[in-house]
mmCIF file of C-alpha atoms in Angstrom:
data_model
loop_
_atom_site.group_PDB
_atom_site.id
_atom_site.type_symbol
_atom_site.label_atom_id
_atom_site.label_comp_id
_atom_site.label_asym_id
_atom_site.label_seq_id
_atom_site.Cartn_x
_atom_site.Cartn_y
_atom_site.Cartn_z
ATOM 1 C CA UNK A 1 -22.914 -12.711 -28.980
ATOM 2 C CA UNK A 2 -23.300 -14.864 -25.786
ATOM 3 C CA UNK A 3 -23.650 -12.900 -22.547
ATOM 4 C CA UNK A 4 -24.082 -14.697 -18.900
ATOM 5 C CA UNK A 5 -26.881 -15.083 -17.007
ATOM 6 C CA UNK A 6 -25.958 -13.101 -13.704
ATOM 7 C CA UNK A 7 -28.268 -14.160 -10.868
ATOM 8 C CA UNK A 8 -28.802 -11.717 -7.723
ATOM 9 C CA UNK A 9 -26.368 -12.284 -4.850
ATOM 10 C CA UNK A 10 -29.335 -14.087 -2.699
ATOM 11 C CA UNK A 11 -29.607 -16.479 -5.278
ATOM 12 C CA UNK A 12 -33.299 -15.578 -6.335
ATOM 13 C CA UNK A 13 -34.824 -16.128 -9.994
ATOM 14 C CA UNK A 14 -35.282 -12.473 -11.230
ATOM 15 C CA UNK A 15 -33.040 -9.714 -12.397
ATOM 16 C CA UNK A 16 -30.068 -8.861 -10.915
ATOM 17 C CA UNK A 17 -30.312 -5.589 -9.325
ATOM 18 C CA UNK A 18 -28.395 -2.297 -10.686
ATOM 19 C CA UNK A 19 -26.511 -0.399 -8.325
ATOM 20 C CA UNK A 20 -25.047 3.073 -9.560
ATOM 21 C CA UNK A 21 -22.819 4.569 -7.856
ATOM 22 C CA UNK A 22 -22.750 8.501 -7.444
ATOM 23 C CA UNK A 23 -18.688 9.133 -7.444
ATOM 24 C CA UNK A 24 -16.470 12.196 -6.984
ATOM 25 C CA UNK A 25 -12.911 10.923 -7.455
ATOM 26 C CA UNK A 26 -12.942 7.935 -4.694
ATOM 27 C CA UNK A 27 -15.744 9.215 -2.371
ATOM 28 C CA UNK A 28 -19.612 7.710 -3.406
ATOM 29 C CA UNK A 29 -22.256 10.637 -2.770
ATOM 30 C CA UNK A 30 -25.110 9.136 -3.712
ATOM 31 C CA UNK A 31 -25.921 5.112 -4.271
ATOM 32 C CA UNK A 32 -29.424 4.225 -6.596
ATOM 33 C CA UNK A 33 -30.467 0.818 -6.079
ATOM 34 C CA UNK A 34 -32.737 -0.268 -9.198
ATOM 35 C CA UNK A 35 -34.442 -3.018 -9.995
ATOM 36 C CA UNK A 36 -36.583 -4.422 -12.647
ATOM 37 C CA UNK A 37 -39.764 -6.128 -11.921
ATOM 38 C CA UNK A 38 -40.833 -9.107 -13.688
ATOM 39 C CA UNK A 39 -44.005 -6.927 -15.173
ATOM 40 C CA UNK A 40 -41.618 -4.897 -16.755
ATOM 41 C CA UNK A 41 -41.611 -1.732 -14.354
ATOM 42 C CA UNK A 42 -38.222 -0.487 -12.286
ATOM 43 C CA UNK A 43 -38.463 0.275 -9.056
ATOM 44 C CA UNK A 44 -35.715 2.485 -7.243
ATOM 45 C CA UNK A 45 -34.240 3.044 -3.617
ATOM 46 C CA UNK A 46 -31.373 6.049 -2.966
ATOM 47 C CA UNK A 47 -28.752 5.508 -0.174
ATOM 48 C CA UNK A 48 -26.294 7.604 1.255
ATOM 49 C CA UNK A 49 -22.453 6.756 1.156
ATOM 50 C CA UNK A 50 -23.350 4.618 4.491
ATOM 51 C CA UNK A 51 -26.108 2.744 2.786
ATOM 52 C CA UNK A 52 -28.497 4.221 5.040
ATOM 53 C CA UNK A 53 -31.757 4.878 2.355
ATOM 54 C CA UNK A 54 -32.065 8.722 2.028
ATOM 55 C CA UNK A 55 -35.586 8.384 0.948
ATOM 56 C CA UNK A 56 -37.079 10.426 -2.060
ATOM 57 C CA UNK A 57 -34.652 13.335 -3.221
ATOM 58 C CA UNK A 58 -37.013 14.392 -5.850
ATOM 59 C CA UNK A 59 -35.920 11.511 -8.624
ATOM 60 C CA UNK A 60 -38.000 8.903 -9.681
ATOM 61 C CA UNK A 61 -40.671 9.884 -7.559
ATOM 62 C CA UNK A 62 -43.156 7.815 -8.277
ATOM 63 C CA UNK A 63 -41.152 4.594 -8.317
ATOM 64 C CA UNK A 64 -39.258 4.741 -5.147
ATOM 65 C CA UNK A 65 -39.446 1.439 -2.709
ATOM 66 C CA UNK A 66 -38.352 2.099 0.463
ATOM 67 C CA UNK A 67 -38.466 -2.162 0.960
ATOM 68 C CA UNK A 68 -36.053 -3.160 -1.575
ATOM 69 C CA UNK A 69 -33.525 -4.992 0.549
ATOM 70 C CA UNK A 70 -29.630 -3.804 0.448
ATOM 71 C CA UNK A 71 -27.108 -6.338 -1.756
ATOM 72 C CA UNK A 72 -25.656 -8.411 0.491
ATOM 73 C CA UNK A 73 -22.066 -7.904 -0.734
ATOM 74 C CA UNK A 74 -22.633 -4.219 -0.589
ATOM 75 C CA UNK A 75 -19.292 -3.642 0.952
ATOM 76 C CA UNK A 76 -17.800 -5.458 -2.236
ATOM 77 C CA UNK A 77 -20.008 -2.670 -4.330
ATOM 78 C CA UNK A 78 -18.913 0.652 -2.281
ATOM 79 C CA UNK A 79 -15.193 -0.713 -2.556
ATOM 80 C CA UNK A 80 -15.253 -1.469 -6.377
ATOM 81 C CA UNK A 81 -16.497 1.841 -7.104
ATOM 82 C CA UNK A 82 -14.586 4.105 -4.841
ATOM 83 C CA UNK A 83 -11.443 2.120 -6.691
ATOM 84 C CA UNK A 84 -12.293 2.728 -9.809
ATOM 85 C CA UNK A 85 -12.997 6.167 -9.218
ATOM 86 C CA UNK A 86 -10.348 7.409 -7.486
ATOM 87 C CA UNK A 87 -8.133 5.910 -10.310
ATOM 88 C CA UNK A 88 -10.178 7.564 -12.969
ATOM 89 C CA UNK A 89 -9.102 11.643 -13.799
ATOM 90 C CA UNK A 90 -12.293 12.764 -13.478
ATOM 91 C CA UNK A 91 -14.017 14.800 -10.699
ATOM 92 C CA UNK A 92 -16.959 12.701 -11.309
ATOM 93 C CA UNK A 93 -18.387 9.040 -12.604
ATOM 94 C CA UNK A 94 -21.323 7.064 -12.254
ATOM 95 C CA UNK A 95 -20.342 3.888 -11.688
ATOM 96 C CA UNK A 96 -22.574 1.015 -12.413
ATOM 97 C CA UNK A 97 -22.040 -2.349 -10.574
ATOM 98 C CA UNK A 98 -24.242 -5.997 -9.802
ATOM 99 C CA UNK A 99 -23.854 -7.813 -7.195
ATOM 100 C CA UNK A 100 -24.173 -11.663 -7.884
ATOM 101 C CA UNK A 101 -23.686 -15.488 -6.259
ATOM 102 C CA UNK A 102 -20.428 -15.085 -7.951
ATOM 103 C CA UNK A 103 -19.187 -11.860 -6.717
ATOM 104 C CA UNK A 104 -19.610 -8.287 -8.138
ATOM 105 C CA UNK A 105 -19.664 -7.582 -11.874
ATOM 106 C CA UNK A 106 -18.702 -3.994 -13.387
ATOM 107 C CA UNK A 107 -22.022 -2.660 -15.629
ATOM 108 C CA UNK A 108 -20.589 0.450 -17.295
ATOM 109 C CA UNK A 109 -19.617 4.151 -17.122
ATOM 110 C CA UNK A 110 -21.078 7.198 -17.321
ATOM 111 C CA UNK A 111 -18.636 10.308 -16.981
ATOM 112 C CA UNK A 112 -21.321 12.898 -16.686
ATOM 113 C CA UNK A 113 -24.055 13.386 -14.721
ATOM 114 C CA UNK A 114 -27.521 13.065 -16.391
ATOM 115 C CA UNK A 115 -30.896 14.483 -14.079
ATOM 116 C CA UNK A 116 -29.257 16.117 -11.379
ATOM 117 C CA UNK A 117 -31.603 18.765 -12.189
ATOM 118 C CA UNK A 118 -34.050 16.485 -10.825
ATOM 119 C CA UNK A 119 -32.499 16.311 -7.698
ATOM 120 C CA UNK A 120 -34.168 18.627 -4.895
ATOM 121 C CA UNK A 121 -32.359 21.674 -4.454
ATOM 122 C CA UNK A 122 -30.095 20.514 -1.359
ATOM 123 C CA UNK A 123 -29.040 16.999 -2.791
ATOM 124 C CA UNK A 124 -28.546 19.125 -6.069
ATOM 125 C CA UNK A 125 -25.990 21.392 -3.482
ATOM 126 C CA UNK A 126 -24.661 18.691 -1.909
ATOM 127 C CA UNK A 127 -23.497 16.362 -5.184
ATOM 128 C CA UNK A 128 -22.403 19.663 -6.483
ATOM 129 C CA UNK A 129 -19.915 20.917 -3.557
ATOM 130 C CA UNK A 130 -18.480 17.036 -4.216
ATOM 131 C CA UNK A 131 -17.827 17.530 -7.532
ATOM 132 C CA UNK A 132 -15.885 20.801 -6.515
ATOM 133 C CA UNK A 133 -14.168 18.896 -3.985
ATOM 134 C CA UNK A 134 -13.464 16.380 -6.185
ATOM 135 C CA UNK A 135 -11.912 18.773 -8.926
ATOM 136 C CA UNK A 136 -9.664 20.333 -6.179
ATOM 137 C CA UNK A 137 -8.558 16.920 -4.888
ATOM 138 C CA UNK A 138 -8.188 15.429 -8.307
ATOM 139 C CA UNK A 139 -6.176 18.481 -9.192
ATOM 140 C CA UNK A 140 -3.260 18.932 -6.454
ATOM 141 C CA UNK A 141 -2.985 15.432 -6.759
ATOM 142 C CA UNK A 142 -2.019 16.003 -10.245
ATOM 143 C CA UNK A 143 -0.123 18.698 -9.386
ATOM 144 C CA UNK A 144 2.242 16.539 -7.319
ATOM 145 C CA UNK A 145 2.812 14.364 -10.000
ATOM 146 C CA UNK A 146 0.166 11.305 -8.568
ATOM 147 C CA UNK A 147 -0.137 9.186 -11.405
ATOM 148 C CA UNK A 148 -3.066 7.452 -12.539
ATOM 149 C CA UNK A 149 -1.432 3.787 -13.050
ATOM 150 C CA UNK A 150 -4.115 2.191 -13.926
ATOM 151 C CA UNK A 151 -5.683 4.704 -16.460
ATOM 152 C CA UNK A 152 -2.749 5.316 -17.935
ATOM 153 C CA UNK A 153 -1.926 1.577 -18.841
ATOM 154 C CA UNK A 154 -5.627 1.486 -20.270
ATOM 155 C CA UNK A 155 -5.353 4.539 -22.339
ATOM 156 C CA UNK A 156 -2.201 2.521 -23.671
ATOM 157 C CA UNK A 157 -3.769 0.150 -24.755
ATOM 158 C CA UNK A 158 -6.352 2.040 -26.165
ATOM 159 C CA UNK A 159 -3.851 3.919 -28.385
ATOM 160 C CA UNK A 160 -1.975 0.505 -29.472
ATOM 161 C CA UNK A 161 1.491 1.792 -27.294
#
């Protein structure tokens, strides 16, 4: 197996940076930046929906760095996810994405939420009244027979149809 070499949007020689995306069915609640050192150790920023850094929320406290400088296609990032999301049936998904010279590549999925626990109390509140909205949202649009194109077509494929 062969992968690419993806190379950070500013065109620097280290690894590309790992953005993950906090979703709730097409709205972002939460955006960690993280990036690997070349000694090994990750360091992380979190940003709001707005990209404005929302400090420590209790998470990787020892490894946040308030200097690690925003992706410049991060417009291209918050898009991508809130796309995929919203055409996803689920009230939430983490959403991993890089940002490269080449334009933004999709890193993976993960449908649950893992450490919210280690959230401090009100981000733990807030990300939790989203994923409530989210439900209700994802819900009467189901209810009035939205349909999720794009998923279904996948799950299609998926099930050789």
């Amino acid at each position: 197996m062969v992968e690419e070499l993806i190379y950070p949007d500013d065109g620097g020689l280290y690894a590309v940076g790992d953005w993950k995306f906090y979703c709730f069915y097409g709205e972002i609640g939460l955006i960690l930046q993280k990036r690997k050192k070349l000694d090994g150790s990750v360091e992380y920023k979190l940003c709001d929906n707005e990209f404005n850094e929302v400090g420590n929320k209790g998470k990787y406290i020892s490894s946040i760095n308030s200097d690690l400088p925003l992706a410049l296609r991060m417009e291209e990032l918050s898009i991508s996810a809130k796309l995929l999301s919203s055409a996803i049936p689920k009230p939430f998904m983490r959403i991993d994405l890089f940002s490269s010279l080449n334009g933004v590549y999709f890193g993976g999925f993960t449908p649950f939420p893992r450490g919210f626990s280690m959230f401090w109390k009100s981000w733990g509140e807030r990300l939790g009244m989203m994923w409530l909205d989210a439900q209700e949202r994802m819900e009467g649009d189901m209810r009035s027979g939205a349909l999720f194109k794009l998923y279904d077509e996948i799950a299609s494929l998926v099930k050789g149809e």
